[in-house]
Short mmCIF file of C-alpha atoms and ligand atoms in Angstrom, two decimals:
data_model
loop_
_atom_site.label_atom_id
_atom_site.label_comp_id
_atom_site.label_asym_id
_atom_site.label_seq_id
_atom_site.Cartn_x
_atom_site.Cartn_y
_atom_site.Cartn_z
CA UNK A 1 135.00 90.29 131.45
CA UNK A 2 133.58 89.39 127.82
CA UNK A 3 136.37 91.16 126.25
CA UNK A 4 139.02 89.18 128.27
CA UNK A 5 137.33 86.11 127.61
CA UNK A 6 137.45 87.14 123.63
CA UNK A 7 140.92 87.66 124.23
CA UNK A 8 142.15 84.40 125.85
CA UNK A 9 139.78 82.39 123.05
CA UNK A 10 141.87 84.72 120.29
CA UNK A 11 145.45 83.56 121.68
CA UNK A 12 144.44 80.27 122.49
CA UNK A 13 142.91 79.83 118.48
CA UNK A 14 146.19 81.38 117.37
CA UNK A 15 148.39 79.06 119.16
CA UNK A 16 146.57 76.05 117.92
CA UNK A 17 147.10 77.45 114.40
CA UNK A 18 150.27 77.66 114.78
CA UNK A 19 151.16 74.68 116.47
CA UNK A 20 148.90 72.81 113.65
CA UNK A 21 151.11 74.53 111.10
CA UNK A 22 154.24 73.33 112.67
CA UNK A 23 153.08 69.88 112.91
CA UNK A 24 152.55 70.04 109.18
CA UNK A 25 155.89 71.05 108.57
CA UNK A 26 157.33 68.72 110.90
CA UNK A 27 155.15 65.92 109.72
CA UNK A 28 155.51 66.32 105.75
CA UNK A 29 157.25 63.75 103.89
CA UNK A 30 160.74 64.08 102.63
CA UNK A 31 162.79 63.34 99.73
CA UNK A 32 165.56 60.45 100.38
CA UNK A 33 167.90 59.90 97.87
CA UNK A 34 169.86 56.24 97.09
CA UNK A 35 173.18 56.38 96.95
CA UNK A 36 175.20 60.30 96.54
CA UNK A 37 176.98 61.77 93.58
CA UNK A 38 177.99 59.56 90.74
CA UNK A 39 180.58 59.58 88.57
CA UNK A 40 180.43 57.71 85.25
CA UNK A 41 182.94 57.13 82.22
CA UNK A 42 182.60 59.00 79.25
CA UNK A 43 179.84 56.25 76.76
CA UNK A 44 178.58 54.61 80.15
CA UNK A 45 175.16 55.04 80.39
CA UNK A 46 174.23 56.84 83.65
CA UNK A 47 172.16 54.06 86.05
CA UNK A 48 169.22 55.73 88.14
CA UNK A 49 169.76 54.25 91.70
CA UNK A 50 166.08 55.98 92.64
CA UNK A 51 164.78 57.65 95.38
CA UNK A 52 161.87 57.47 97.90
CA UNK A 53 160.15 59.48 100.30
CA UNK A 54 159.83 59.34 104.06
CA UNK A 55 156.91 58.98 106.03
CA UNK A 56 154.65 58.39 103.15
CA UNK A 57 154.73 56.72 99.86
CA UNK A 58 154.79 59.36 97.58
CA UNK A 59 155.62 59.53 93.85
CA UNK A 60 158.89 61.33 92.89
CA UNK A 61 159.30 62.93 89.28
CA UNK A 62 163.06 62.29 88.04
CA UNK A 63 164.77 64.87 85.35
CA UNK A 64 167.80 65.05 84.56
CA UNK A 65 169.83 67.21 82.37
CA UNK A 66 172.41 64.82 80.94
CA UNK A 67 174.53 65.10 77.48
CA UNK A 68 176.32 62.03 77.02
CA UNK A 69 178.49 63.41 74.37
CA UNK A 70 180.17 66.12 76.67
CA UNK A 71 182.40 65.37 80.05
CA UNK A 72 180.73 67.26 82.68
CA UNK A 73 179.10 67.41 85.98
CA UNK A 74 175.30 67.22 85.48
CA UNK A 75 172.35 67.10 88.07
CA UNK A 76 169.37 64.71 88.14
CA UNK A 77 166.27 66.03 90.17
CA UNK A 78 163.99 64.93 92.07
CA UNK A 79 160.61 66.18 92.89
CA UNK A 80 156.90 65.83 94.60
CA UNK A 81 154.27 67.97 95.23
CA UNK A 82 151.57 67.41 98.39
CA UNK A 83 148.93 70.11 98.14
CA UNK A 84 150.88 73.47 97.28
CA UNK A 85 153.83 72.08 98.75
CA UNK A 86 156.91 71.70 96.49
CA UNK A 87 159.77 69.52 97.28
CA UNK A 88 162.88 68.38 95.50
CA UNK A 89 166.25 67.31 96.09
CA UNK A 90 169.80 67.42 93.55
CA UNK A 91 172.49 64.90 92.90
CA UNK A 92 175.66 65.48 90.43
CA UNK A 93 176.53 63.21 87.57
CA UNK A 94 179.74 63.79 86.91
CA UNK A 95 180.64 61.95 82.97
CA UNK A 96 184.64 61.93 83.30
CA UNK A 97 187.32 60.50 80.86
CA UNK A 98 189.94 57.84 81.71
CA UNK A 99 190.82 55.86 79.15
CA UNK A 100 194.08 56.62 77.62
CA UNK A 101 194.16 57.25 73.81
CA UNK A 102 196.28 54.90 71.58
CA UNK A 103 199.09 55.34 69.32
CA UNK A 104 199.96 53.03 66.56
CA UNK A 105 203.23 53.48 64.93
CA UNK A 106 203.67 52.77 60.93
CA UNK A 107 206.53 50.83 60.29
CA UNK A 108 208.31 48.17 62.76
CA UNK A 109 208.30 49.13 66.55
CA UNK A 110 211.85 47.40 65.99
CA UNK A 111 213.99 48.73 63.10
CA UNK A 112 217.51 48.08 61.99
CA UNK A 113 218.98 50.70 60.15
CA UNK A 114 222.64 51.69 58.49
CA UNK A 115 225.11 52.69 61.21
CA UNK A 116 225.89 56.04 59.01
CA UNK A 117 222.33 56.99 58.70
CA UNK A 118 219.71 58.76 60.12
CA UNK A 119 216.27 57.58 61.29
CA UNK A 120 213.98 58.77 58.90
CA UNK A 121 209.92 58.45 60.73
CA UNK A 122 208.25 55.85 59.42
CA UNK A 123 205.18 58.34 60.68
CA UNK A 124 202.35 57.18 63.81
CA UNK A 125 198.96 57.98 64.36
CA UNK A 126 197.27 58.94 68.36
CA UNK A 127 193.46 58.34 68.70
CA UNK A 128 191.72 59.38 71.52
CA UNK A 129 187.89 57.87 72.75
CA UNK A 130 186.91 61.32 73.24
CA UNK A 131 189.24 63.62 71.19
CA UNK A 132 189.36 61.87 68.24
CA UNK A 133 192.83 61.95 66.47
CA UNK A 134 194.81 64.17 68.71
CA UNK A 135 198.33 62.73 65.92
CA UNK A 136 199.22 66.63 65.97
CA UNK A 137 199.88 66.68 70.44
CA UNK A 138 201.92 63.41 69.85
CA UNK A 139 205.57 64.19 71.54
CA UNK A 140 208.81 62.75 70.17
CA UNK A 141 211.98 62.18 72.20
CA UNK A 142 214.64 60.33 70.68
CA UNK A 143 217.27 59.17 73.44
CA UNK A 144 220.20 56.80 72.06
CA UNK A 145 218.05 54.07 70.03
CA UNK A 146 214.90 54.92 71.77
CA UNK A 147 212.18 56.71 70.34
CA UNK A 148 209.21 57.25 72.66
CA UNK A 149 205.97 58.95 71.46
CA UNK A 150 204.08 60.11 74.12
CA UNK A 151 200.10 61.60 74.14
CA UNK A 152 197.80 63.26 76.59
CA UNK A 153 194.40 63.71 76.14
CA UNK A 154 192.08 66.81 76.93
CA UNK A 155 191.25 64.98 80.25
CA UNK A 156 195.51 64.03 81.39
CA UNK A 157 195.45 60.33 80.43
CA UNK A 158 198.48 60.10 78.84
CA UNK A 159 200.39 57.27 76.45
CA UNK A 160 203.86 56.18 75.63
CA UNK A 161 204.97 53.86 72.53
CA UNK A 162 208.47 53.23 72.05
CA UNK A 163 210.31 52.42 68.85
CA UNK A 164 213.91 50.83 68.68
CA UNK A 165 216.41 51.61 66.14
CA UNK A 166 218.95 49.18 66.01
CA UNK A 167 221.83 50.95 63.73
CA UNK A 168 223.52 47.65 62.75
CA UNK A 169 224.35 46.41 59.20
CA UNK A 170 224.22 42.44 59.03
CA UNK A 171 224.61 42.22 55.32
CA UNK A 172 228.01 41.34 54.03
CA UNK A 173 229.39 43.43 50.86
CA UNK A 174 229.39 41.71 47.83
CA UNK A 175 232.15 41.17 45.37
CA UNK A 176 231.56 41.21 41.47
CA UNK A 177 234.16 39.30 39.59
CA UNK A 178 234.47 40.83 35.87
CA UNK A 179 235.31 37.15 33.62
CA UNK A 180 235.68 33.84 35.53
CA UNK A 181 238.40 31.75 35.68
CA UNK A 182 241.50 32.19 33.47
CA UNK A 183 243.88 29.63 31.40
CA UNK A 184 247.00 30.64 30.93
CA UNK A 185 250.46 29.57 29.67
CA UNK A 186 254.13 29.50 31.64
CA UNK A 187 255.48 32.41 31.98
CA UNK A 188 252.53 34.62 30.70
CA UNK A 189 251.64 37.77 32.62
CA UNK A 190 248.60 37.66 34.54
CA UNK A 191 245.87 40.33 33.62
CA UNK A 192 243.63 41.28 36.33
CA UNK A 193 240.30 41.23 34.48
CA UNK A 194 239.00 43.43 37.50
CA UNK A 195 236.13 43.01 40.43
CA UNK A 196 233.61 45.36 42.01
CA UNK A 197 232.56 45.30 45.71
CA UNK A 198 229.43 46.95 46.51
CA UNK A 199 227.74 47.26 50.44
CA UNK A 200 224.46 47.85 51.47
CA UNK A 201 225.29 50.33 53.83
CA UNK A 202 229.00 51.74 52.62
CA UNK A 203 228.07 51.68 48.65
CA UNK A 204 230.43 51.30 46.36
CA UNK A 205 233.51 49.80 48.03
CA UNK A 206 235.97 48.42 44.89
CA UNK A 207 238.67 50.19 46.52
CA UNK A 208 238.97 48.47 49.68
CA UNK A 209 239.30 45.17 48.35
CA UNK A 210 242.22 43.35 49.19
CA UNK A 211 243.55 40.94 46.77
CA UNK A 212 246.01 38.23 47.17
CA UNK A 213 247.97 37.10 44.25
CA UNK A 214 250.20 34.02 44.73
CA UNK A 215 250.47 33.09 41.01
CA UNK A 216 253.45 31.71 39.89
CA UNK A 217 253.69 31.25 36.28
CA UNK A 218 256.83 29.66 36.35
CA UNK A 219 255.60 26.54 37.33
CA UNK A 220 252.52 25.15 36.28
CA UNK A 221 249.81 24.65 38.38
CA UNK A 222 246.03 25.66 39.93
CA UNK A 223 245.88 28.79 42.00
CA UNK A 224 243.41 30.75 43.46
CA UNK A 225 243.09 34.73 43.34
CA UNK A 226 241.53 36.00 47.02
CA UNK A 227 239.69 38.87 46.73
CA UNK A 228 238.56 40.36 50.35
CA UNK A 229 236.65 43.11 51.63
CA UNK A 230 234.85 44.45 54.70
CA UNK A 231 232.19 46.80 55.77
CA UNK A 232 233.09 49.23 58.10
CA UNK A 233 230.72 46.79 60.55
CA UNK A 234 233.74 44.31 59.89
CA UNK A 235 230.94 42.08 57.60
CA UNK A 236 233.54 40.27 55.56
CA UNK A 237 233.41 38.79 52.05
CA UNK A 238 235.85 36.21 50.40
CA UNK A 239 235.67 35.27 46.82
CA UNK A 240 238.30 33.37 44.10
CA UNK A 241 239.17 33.36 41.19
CA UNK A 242 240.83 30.28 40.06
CA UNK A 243 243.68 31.05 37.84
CA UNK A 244 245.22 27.80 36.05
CA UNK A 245 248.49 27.79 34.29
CA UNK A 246 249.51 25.19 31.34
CA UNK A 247 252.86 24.02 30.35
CA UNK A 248 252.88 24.78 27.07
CA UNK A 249 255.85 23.48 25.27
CA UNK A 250 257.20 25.37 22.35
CA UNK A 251 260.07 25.00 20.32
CA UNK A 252 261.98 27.45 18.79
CA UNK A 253 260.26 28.09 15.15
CA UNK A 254 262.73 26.07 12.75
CA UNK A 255 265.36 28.86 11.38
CA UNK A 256 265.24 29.05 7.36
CA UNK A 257 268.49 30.01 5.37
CA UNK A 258 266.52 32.62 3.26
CA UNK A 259 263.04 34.30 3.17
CA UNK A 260 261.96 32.62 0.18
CA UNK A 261 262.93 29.36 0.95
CA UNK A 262 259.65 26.82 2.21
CA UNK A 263 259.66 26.72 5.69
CA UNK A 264 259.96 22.97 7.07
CA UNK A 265 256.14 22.56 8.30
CA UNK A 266 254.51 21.03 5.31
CA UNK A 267 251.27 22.98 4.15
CA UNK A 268 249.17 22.11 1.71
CA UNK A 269 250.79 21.41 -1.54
CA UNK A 270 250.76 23.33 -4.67
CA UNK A 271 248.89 25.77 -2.51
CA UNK A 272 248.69 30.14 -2.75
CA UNK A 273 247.76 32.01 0.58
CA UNK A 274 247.43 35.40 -0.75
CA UNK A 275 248.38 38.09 1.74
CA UNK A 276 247.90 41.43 2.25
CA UNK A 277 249.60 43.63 4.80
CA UNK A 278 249.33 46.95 6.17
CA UNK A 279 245.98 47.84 4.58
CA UNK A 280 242.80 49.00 4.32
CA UNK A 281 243.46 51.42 1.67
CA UNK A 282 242.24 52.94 -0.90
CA UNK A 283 242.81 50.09 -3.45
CA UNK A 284 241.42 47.44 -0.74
CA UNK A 285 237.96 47.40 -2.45
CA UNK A 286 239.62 46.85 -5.91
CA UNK A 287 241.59 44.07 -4.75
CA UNK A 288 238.31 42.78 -3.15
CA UNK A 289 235.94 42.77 -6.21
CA UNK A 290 239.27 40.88 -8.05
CA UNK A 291 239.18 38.67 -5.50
CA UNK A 292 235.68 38.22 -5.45
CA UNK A 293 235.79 37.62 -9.57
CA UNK A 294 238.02 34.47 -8.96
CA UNK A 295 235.77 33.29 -5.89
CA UNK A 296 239.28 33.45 -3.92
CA UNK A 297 239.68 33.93 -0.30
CA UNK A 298 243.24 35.27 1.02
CA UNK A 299 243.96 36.94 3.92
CA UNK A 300 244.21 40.92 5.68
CA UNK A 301 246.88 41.45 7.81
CA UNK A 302 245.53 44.59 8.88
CA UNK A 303 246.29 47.63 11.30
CA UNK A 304 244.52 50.69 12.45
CA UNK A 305 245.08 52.92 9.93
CA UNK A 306 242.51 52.25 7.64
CA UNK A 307 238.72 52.20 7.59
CA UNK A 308 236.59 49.76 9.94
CA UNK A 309 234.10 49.45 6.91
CA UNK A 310 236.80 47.82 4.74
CA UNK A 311 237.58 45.68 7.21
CA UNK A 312 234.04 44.42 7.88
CA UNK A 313 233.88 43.95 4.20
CA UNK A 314 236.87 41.73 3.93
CA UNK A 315 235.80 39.58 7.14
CA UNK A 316 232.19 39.66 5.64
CA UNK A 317 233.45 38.59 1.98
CA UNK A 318 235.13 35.54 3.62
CA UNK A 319 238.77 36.22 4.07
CA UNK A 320 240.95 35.81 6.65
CA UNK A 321 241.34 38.78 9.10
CA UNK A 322 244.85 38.94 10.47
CA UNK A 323 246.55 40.94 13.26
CA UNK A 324 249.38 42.95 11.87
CA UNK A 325 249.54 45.71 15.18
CA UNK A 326 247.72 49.14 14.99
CA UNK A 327 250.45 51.16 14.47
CA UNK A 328 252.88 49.24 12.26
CA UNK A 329 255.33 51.84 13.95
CA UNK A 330 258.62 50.08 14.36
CA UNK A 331 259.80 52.96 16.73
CA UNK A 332 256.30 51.86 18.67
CA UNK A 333 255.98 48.25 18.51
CA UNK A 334 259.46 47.33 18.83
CA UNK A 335 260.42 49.51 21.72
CA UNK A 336 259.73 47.08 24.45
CA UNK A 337 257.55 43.82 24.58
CA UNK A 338 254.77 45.14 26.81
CA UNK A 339 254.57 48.25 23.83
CA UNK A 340 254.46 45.30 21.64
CA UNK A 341 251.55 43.20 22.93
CA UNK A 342 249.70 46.59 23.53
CA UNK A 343 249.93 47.67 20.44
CA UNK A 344 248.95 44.17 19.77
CA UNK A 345 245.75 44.42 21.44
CA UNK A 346 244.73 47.46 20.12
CA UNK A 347 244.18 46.01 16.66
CA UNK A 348 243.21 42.84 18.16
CA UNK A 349 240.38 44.55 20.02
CA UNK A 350 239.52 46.90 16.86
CA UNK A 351 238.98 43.72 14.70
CA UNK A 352 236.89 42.15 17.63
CA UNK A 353 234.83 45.23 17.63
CA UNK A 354 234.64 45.18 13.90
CA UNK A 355 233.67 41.38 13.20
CA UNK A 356 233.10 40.11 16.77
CA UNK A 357 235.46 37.62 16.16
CA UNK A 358 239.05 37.06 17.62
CA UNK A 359 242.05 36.50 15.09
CA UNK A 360 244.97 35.02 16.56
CA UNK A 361 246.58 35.02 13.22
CA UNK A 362 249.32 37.35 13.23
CA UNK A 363 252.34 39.11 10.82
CA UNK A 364 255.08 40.79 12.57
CA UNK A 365 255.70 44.08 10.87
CA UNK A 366 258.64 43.66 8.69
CA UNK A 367 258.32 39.44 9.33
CA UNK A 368 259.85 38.10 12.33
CA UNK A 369 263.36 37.89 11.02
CA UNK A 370 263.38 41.79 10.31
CA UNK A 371 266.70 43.88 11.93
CA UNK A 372 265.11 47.00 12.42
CA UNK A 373 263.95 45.90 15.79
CA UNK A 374 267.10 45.54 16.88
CA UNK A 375 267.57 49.17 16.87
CA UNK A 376 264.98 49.57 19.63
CA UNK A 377 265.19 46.10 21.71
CA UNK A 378 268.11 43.37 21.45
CA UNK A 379 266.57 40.29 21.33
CA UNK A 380 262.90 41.13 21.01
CA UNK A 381 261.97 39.13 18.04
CA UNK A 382 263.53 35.83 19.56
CA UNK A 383 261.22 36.54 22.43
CA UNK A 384 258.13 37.48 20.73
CA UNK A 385 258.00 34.90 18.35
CA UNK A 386 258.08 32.67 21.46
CA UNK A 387 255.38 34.14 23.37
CA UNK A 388 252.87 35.12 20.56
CA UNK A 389 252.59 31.36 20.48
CA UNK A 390 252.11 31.06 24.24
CA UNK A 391 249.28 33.54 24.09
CA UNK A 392 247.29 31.38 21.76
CA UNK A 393 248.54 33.27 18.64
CA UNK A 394 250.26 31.75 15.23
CA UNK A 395 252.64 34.17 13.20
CA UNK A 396 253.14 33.80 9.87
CA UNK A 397 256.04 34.55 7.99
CA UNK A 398 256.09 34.18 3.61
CA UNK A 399 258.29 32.52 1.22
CA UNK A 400 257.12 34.30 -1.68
CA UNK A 401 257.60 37.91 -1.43
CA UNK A 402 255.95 40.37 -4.06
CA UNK A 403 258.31 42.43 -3.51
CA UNK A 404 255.81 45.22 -3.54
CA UNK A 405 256.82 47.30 -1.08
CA UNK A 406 260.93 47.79 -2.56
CA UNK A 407 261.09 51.36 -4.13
CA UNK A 408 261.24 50.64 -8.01
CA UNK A 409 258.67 47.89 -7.97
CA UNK A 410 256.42 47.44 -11.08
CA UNK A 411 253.74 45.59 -11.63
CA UNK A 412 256.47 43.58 -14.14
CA UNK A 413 258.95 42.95 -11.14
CA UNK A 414 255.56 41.82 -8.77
CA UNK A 415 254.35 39.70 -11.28
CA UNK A 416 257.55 37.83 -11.62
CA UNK A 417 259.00 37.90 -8.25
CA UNK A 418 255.45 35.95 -7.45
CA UNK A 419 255.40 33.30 -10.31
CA UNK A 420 259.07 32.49 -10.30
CA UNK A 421 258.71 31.48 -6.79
CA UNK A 422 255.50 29.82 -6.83
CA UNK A 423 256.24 25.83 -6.43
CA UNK A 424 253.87 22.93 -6.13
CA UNK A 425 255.93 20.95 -4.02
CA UNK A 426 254.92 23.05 -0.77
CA UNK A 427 252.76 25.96 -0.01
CA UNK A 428 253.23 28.98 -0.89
CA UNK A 429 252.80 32.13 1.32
CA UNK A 430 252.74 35.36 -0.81
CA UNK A 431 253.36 38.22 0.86
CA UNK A 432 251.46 41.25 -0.94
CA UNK A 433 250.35 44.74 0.54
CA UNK A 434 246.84 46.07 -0.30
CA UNK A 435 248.43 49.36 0.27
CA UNK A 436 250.20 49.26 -3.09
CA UNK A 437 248.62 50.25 -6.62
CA UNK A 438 251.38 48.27 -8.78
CA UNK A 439 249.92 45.12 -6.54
CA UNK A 440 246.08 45.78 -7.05
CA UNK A 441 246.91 46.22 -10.54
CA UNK A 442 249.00 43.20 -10.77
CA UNK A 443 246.59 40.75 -8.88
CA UNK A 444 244.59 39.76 -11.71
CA UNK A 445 247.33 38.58 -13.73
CA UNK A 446 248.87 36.51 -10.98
CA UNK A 447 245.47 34.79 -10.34
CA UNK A 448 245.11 34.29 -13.88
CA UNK A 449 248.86 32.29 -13.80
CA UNK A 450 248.16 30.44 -10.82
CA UNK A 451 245.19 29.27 -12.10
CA UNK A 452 246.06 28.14 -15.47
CA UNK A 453 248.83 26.34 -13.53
CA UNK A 454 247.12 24.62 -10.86
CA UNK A 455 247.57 26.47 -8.10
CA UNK A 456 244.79 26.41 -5.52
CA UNK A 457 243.98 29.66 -3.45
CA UNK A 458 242.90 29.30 0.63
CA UNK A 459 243.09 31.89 3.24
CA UNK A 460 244.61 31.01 6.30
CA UNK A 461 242.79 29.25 8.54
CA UNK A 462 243.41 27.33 12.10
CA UNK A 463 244.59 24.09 10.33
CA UNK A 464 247.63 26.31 8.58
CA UNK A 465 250.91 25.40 9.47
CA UNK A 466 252.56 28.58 10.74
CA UNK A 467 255.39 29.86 8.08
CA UNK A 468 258.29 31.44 9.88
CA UNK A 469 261.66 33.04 9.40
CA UNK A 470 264.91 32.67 10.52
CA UNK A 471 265.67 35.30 13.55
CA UNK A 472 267.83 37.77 13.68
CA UNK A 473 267.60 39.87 16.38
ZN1 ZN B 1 253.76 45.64 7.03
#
């Protein structure tokens, strides 16, 4: 009996322990959380929504675990402890990345460019919130006139920036006129002075210039010169060049019987223009330091053949500098008129380049009623005498010749053939040649006559009547 009794009392003490255990487990407080997982953008801060417990108030300790400078999924926990009972509970933060990263382009997002070139990248930069400059990952596809960067972050968000190229050229070429507007006489030639057309895009374009020429310098008048050019965009450019012709009436110059007889325009009287053909030579600077003894100026016909220095030195020394052709060939200068006037420039140009001045003083080689042309060109002297004067030039012929340059000369026959012929009633145009050593050694003498006499010495200038010749040819 007493040990059944200790039984039942046993069992029933060990139910109510455990039933008073189960209660406590049933009964103790849990952990409730607000809200679930969060997720939160990369430099948000993260919010705590809190947490309580049920049944009873109890306090709840919060950690969390939480860098803010790495994406990730992190976990805040919760705790409380009631006697040697431990309780907690978990939720995620998750720190995620969506903003897209930016790309700035350098340079226009718009660009027009030369139809025959190439794009050349004006460069771009990508920045990223959380990657920092991620430039290097930036893709470029270039379809037709579109370029399109594109850039995706470590986390997917991805950007485009598009760029246009517009290959057009709006600029019209440009034309370069060389000289302005030319004066000329009837019937002179027209000399392009030339042009340049340059282009933006197509460079240097002079050759596909179009020029329209409806001078007629027959007839007097105004005209223009069109000069045209495109681009191979078609940009078109129009410039002019106005191009005037004078009547300029010229008579025949009055025919003399003989060489030494005065030509009918009426110089100076009882004046000596002392000329010198053919030079420089080697007795130039002789005839200069006479000249300059006597405080005389005369005048150089002079050609290429000699030195530039000697020239200078007779322009600089205050004489006249006169055109006499380069090559005083006959063969040459008498072969055809263009041959004539470009041998004619040639010495014109030379003295330009010596004194920077332009003579328009001239002396046909052998005079203008010489023969010899006739051998090369029938007729040439009756039209060159004609338009030497249309081109702004004056010829001068002599009526007192030296006669320096006949074989047999001495300075005896020089010194006479000059003083016989001198005559104060008109001018007197002496033809000499600087080239000759009876003349240099003559010159003095003849100064010293002239002189004694009367005579007056002046170099020819733009008020001298022109002295001409009869023509033959
Ligand atoms: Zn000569």
């Amino acid at each position: 009996m007493n040990k059944d009794l200790a039984l039942k009392i046993s069992i029933i003490l060990l139910i109510i322990l455990v039933l008073s255990f189960i209660s406590v487990i049933i009964l103790y407080p849990d952990i409730k959380l607000k809200g679930s997982d969060i997720t939160i953008n990369y430099q948000e801060k993260y919010k705590e929504p809190g947490a309580y417990t049920t049944r009873f108030k109890r306090k709840i300790k919060i950690t969390n675990n939480i860098n803010y400078e790495k994406l990730g999924t992190y976990q805040v926990v919760y705790t409380y402890k009631l006697g040697f009972i431990k309780k907690s509970k978990k939720r995620n933060v998750t720190i995620v990345d969506k903003e897209k990263p930016t790309i700035t382009l350098d340079g226009k997002q718009e660009i027009d460019i030369c139809p025959n070139k190439t794009y050349e990248e004006d460069g771009y930069k990508a920045i990223d919130n959380y990657d920092n400059d991620i430039t290097d990952k930036v893709k470029i596809d270039t379809k037709d006139d579109l370029i399109t960067y594109t850039v995706s972050d470590s986390s997917g968000n991805q950007t485009s920036i598009e760029r246009k190229i517009n290959k057009i050229d709006k600029d019209n070429p440009k034309i370069t006129l060389k000289g302005g507007s030319v004066t000329l006489y009837v019937n002179n030639k027209y000399n392009e002075p030339g042009y340049t057309a340059s282009d933006g895009c197509d460079g240097d374009i002079t050759k596909k210039v179009k020029v329209t020429n409806n001078i007629n310098n027959k007839k007097a008048g105004t005209y223009y010169i069109t000069y045209e050019v495109s681009d191979t965009s078609d940009n078109k450019v129009t410039v002019k060049r106005k191009v005037v012709i004078k009547n300029k009436v010229v008579s025949n110059p009055t025919p003399n019987n003989t060489v030494t007889k005065p030509s009918n325009n009426s110089g100076k009287k009882g004046v000596i223009y002392l000329t010198f053909d053919d030079g420089p030579s080697n007795y130039t600077s002789e005839i200069l330091q006479i000249l300059k003894k006597y405080n005389i100026k005369a005048t150089f016909f002079v050609t290429g053949n000699g030195s530039d220095s000697m020239i200078k030195k007779e322009y600089d020394e205050g004489h006249t500098i006169g055109l006499h052709t380069y090559t005083h060939d006959y063969a040459k200068v008498y072969s055809s008129i263009d041959n004539y006037f470009a041998d004619l420039q040639k010495v014109s140009d030379l003295v330009y380049k010596i004194t920077n001045t332009k003579s328009h003083f001239i002396r046909f080689p052998g005079g203008s009623s010489n023969t010899v042309s006739k051998k090369y060109t029938a007729k040439i002297m009756t039209y060159l005498t004609k338009e030497v004067v249309n081109r702004g030039y004056k010829y001068y012929d002599w009526n007192v010749s030296s006669g320096d340059a006949n074989s047999g000369c001495t300075t005896s026959s020089i010194y006479a053939n000059v003083v016989n012929n001198l005559s104060k009633s008109r001018s007197n145009m002496v033809l000499m040649h600087d080239t000759k050593k009876a003349t240099k050694d003559t010159l003095e003498k003849i100064i010293k006559y002239a002189l004694n006499n009367g005579y007056q010495f002046l170099p020819i200038t733009d008020s001298t009547p022109m002295v001409t010749h009869r023509i033959f040819n």
